[in-house]
Amino acid sequence: MSFLPHLQQIVSQVEGALACSVMGLDGIAVETHEVPAAAELDLTAAWIELLAPVKQLKDAAELLKTGSVQEVCVSSEKVITLMRMVSPEYFLVLALKPEGNYGRGRYALRVTAPKVKAEL
Amino acid sequence: MSFLPHLQQIVSQVEGALACSVMGLDGIAVETHEVPAAAELDLTAAWIELLAPVKQLKDAAELLKTGSVQEVCVSSEKVITLMRMVSPEYFLVLALKPEGNYGRGRYALRVTAPKVKAEL
């Protein structure tokens, strides 16, 4: 039940990573690891704001022929936010600098999600 | 004011591309180009469903320290949907097969957005 090593590994492996968290769809972060540079962006507030639309996306997609949502990525001016579902109730979220390695971030979340799921 | 050549170029350049459209945030597609294989996924319905949460994401992000939203990507079981803002009211949307070239799709939208904006 310790997610921190997974989160630290993701942040250390992805260039430009600012913070990584296991969050519930209720907006409560189970565990978070962030680098000092992340503090000024107030990512926790950002993630909670992103949650309602992401839940809506998830619910909308489940009614559609396109199937259930596995990943949502939002690029904004100062941060890239990558989210990957771990279970119906929990997801991994990774914040990157705009110049961070987007592809590597997606890959790290994809391979880590089953490991986190196994410990939920 | 003809967007079709841009949309055709994107679809032809990105492996796994199913459809590409210039859409307003009001849900009205200005112009769409799709390959025949896209028909069964009912992408127009999917895009309209995705619109409300994407607008919410955009509004939420603008209040945050992370800055305005430039791109939203949603990966679901049967389709990857990449959206890139062109102007405050219009965006480009590209649907790919799950095994399609995500990175190339993002790149194609990024370079095409200013060309579409110039014609709006």
Short mmCIF file of C-alpha atoms in Angstrom, two decimals, chain B residues 4-20 33 35 94 104 108:
data_model
loop_
_atom_site.label_atom_id
_atom_site.label_comp_id
_atom_site.label_asym_id
_atom_site.label_seq_id
_atom_site.Cartn_x
_atom_site.Cartn_y
_atom_site.Cartn_z
CA LEU B 4 -10.87 21.02 -46.25
CA PRO B 5 -7.36 20.84 -47.75
CA HIS B 6 -5.87 21.29 -44.27
CA LEU B 7 -8.09 18.56 -42.83
CA GLN B 8 -7.34 16.18 -45.70
CA GLN B 9 -3.62 16.80 -45.29
CA ILE B 10 -3.75 16.00 -41.57
CA VAL B 11 -5.73 12.78 -42.14
CA SER B 12 -3.37 11.66 -44.91
CA GLN B 13 -0.21 12.44 -42.91
CA VAL B 14 -1.12 10.79 -39.61
CA GLU B 15 -1.17 6.99 -39.49
CA GLY B 16 -4.44 5.73 -38.05
CA ALA B 17 -6.31 9.01 -38.55
CA LEU B 18 -10.08 8.51 -38.83
CA ALA B 19 -11.47 12.02 -39.07
CA CYS B 20 -10.51 15.65 -38.62
CA HIS B 33 -13.04 15.18 -43.42
CA VAL B 35 -12.29 8.17 -43.82
CA LEU B 94 -8.59 14.73 -34.81
CA ARG B 104 2.39 12.76 -35.14
CA ALA B 108 -0.01 17.90 -37.27
#
